[in-house]
Tab-separated table of C-alpha atoms in Angstrom:
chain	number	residue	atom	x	y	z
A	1	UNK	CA	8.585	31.419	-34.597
A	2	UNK	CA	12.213	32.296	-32.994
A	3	UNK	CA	11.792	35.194	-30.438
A	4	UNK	CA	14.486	37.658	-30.141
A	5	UNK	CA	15.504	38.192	-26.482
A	6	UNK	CA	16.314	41.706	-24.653
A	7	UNK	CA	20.351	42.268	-23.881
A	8	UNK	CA	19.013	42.854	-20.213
A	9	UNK	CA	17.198	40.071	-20.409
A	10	UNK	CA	18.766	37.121	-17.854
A	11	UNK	CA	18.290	33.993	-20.170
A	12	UNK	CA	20.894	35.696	-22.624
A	13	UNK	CA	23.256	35.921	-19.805
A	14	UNK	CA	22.226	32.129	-19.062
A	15	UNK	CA	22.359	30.919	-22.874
A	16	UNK	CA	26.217	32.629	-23.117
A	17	UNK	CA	27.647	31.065	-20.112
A	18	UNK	CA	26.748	27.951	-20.815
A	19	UNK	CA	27.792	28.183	-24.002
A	20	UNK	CA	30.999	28.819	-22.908
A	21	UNK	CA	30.886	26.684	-19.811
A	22	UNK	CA	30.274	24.000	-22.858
A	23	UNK	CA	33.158	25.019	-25.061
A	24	UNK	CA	35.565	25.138	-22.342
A	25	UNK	CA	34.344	21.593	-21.015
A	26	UNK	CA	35.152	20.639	-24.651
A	27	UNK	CA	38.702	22.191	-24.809
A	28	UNK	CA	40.029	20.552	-21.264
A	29	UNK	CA	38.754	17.221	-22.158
A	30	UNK	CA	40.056	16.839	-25.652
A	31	UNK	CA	43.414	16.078	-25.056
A	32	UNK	CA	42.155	12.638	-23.427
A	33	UNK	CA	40.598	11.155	-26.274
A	34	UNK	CA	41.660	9.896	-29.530
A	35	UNK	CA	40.885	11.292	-33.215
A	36	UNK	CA	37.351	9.506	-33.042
A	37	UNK	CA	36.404	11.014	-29.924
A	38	UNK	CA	36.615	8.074	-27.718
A	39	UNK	CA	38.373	8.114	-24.306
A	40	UNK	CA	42.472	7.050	-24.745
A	41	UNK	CA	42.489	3.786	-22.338
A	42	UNK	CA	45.821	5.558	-20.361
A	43	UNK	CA	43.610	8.442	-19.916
A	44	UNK	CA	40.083	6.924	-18.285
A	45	UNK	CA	40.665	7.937	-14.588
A	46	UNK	CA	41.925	11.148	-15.515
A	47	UNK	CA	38.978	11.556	-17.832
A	48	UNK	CA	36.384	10.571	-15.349
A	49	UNK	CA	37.900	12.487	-12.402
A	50	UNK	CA	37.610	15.939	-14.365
A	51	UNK	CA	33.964	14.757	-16.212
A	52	UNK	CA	32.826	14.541	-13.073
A	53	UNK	CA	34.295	17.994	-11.848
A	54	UNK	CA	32.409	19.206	-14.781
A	55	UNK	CA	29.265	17.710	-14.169
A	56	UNK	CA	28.834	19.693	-11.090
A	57	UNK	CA	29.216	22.671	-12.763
A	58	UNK	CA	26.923	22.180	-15.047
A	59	UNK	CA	24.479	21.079	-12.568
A	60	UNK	CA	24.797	24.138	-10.380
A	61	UNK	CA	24.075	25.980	-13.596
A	62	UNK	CA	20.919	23.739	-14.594
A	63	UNK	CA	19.748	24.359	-11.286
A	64	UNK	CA	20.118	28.860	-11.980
A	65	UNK	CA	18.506	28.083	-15.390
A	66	UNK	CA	15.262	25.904	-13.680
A	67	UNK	CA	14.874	28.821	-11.129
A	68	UNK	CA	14.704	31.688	-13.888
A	69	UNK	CA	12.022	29.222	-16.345
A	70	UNK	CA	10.148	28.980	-12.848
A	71	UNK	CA	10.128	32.474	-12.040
A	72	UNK	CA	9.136	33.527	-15.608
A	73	UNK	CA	6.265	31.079	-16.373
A	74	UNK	CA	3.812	29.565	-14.181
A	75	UNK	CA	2.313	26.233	-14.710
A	76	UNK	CA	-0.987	25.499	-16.335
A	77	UNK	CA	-3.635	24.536	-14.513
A	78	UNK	CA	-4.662	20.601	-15.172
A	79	UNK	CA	-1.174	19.185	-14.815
A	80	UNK	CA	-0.903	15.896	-13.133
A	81	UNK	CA	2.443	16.264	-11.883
A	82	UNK	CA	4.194	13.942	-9.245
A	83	UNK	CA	6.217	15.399	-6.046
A	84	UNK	CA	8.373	13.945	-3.716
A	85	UNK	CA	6.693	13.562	-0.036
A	86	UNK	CA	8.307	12.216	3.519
A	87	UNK	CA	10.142	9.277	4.124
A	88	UNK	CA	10.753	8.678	0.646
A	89	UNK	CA	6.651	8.464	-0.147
A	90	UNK	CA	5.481	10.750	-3.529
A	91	UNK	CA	2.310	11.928	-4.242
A	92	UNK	CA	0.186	12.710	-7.626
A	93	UNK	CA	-1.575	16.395	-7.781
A	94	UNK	CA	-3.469	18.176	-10.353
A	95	UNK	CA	-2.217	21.585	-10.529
A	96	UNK	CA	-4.570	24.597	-9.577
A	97	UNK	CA	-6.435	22.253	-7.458
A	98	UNK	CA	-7.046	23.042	-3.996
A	99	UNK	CA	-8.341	18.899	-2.778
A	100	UNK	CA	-7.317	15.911	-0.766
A	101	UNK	CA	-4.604	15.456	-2.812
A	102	UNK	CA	-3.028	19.036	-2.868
A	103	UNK	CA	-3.397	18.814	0.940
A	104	UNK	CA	-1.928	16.153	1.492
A	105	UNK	CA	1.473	16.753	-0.378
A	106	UNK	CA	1.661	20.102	0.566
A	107	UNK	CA	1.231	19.005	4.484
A	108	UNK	CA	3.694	16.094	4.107
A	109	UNK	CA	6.999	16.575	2.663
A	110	UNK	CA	5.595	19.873	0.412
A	111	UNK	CA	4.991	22.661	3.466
A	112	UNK	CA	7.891	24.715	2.498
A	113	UNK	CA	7.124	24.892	-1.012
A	114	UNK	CA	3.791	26.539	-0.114
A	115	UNK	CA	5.319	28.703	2.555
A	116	UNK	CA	7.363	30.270	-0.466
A	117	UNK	CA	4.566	30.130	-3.086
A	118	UNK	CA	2.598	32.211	-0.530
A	119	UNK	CA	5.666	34.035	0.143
A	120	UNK	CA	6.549	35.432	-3.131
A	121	UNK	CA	2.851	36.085	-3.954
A	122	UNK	CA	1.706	38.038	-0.652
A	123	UNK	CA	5.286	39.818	0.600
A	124	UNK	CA	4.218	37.458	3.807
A	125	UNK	CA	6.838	36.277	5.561
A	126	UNK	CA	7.425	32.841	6.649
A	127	UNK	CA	7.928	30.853	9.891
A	128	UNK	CA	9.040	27.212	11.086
A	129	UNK	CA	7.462	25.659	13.638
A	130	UNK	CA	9.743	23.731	15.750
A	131	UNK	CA	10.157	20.646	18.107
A	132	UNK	CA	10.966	20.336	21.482
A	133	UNK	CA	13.370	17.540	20.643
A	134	UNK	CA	15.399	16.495	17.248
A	135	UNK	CA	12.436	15.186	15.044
A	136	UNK	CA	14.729	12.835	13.421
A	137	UNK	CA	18.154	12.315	14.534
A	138	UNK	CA	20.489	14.699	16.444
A	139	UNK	CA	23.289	13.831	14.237
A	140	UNK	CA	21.677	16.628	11.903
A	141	UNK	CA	21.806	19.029	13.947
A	142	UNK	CA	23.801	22.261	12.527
A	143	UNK	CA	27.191	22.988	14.934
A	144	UNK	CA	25.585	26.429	15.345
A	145	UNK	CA	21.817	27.256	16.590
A	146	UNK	CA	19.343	28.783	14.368
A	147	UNK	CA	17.875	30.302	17.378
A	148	UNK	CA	18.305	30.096	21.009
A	149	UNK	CA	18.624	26.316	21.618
A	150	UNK	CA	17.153	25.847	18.237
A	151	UNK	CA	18.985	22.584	16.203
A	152	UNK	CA	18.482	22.259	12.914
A	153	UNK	CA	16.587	18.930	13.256
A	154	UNK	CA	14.163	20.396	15.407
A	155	UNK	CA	12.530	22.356	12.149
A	156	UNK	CA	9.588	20.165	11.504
A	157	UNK	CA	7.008	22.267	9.625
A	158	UNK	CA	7.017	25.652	7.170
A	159	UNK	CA	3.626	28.320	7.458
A	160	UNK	CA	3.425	31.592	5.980
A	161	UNK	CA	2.504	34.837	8.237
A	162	UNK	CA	-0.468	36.556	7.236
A	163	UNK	CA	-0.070	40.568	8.890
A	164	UNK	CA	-2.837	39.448	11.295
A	165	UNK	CA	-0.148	37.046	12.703
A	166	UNK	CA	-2.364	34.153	11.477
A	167	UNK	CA	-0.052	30.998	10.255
A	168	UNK	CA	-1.546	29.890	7.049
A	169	UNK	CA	-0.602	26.718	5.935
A	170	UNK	CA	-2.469	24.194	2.805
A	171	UNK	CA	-5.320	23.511	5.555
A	172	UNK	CA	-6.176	26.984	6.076
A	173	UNK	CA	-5.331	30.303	8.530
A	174	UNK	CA	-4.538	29.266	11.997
A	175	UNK	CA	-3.834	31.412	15.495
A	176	UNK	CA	-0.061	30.915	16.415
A	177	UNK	CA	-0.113	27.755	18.695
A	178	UNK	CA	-3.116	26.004	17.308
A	179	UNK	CA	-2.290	24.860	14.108
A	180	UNK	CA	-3.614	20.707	13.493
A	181	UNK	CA	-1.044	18.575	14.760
A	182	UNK	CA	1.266	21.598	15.944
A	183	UNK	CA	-0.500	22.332	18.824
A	184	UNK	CA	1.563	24.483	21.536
A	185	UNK	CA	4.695	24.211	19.351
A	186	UNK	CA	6.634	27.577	18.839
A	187	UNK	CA	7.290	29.274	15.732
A	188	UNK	CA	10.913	31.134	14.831
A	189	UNK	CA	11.380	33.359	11.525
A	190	UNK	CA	12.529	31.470	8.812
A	191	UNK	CA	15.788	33.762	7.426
A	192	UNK	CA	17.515	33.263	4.125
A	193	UNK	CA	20.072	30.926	6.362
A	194	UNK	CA	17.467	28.730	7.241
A	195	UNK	CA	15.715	28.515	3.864
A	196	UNK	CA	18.978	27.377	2.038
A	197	UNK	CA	19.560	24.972	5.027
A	198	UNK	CA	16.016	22.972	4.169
A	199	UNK	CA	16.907	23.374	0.510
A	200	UNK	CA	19.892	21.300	1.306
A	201	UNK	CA	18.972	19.305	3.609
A	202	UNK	CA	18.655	15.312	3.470
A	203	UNK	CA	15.724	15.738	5.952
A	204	UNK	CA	13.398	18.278	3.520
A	205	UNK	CA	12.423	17.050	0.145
A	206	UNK	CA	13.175	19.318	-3.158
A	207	UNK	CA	10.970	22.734	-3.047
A	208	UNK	CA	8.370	22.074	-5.807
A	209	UNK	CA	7.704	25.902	-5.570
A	210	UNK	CA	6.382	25.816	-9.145
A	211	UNK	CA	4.010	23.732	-8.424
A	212	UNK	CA	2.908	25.027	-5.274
A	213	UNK	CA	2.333	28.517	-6.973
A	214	UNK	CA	-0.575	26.838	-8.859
A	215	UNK	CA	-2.773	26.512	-5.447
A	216	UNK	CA	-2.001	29.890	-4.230
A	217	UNK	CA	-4.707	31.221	-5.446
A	218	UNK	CA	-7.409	29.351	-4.566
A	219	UNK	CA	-5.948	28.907	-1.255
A	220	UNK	CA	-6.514	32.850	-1.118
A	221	UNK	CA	-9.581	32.612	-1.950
A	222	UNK	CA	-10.814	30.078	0.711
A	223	UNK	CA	-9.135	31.832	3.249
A	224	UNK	CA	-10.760	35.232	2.189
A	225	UNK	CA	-14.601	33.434	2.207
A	226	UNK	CA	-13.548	32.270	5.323
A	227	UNK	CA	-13.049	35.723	6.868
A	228	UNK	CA	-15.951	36.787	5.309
A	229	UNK	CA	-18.000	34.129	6.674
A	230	UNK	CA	-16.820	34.827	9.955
């Protein structure tokens, strides 16, 4: 059954403009083809050069579109979804699942996605724990310092901030300094600057934030039985 939509509501705002993204996509390429649609061999570069101008566009507009369905519905639990991981590895989850597998793509290649799942949820904010050195190669790093002496290729790992100052990452709530594998390595506030910088980034994989949202929960939960425990 069709659902009517609010006028406030942001998908009618999305649904119009690419409507008329579409139509006026339509309207500038027309005059390179011929009566049956096809491309007019004089016109192919021409064609291609502005198809691929367009293309952009409507990929920057996919992208607003896939954050709004994201924000608006979560993902069942059961899902076996696959996400991209480090060095080009990937890695198969089931969503709402809080085992081997959900820490292991969410400690390699996934961290940042969690950070933000945790983020959103909580209010927490979130930190990246840096390097002493470029953990990759210095030609990445930005022209201007995220913090004092900070490169950009020095970022190496995303936590969240719990208001005890804890850094909480997939394998639990850890004092600053002492998370596994991190040991001794400082922490600077991850800023709006920095979080578009990993989005775009060569070095971070694609924020599955979506999916990460499905472990928040019972990542909560273990962490609150582990207070109480204590």
């Amino acid at each position: 059954m069709t659902q009517t939509l609010r006028q406030d509501d942001p998908l009618v705002h999305l649904l119009l403009t690419y409507r008329t993204m579409s139509d006026r996509h339509k309207a500038a390429l027309a005059p390179y083809l011929d009566v049956e649609g096809y491309v007019e061999e004089d016109h192919h570069r021409a064609y291609t050069r502005r198809k691929r101008t367009y293309a952009l566009e409507a990929k920057q507009l996919l992208e607003q579109a896939m954050d709004l369905l994201t924000e608006r519905y979560a993902l069942p639990d059961g899902l076996a979804v696959t996400l991209p991981g480090t060095d080009g590895d990937s890695h198969t989850l089931i969503t709402g699942q809080l085992d081997d597998a959900a820490r292991e793509v969410f400690l390699h290649g996934q961290c940042h996605a969690l950070a933000r799942a945790l983020s959103d949820h909580t209010g927490w904010p979130m930190a990246v724990i840096i390097t002493d050195e470029c953990a990759r190669d210095s030609d990445f790093c930005a022209f201007e310092p995220w913090a004092e002496d900070v490169c950009a290729c020095q970022l190496e790992h995303v936590v969240a901030v719990r208001p005890d100052g804890a850094h909480i990452d997939i394998t639990g709530a850890h004092l600053p300094g002492t998370l596994p594998g991190y040991e001794d390595q400082e922490a600077i506030t991850m800023t709006e600057a920095i979080w578009a910088h990993i989005c775009r980034s060569p070095l971070w994989r694609r924020p599955a934030v979506a999916e990460a949202r499905t472990v928040v929960a019972p990542l909560l939960a273990m962490l609150d039985e582990g207070r109480t425990a204590a």
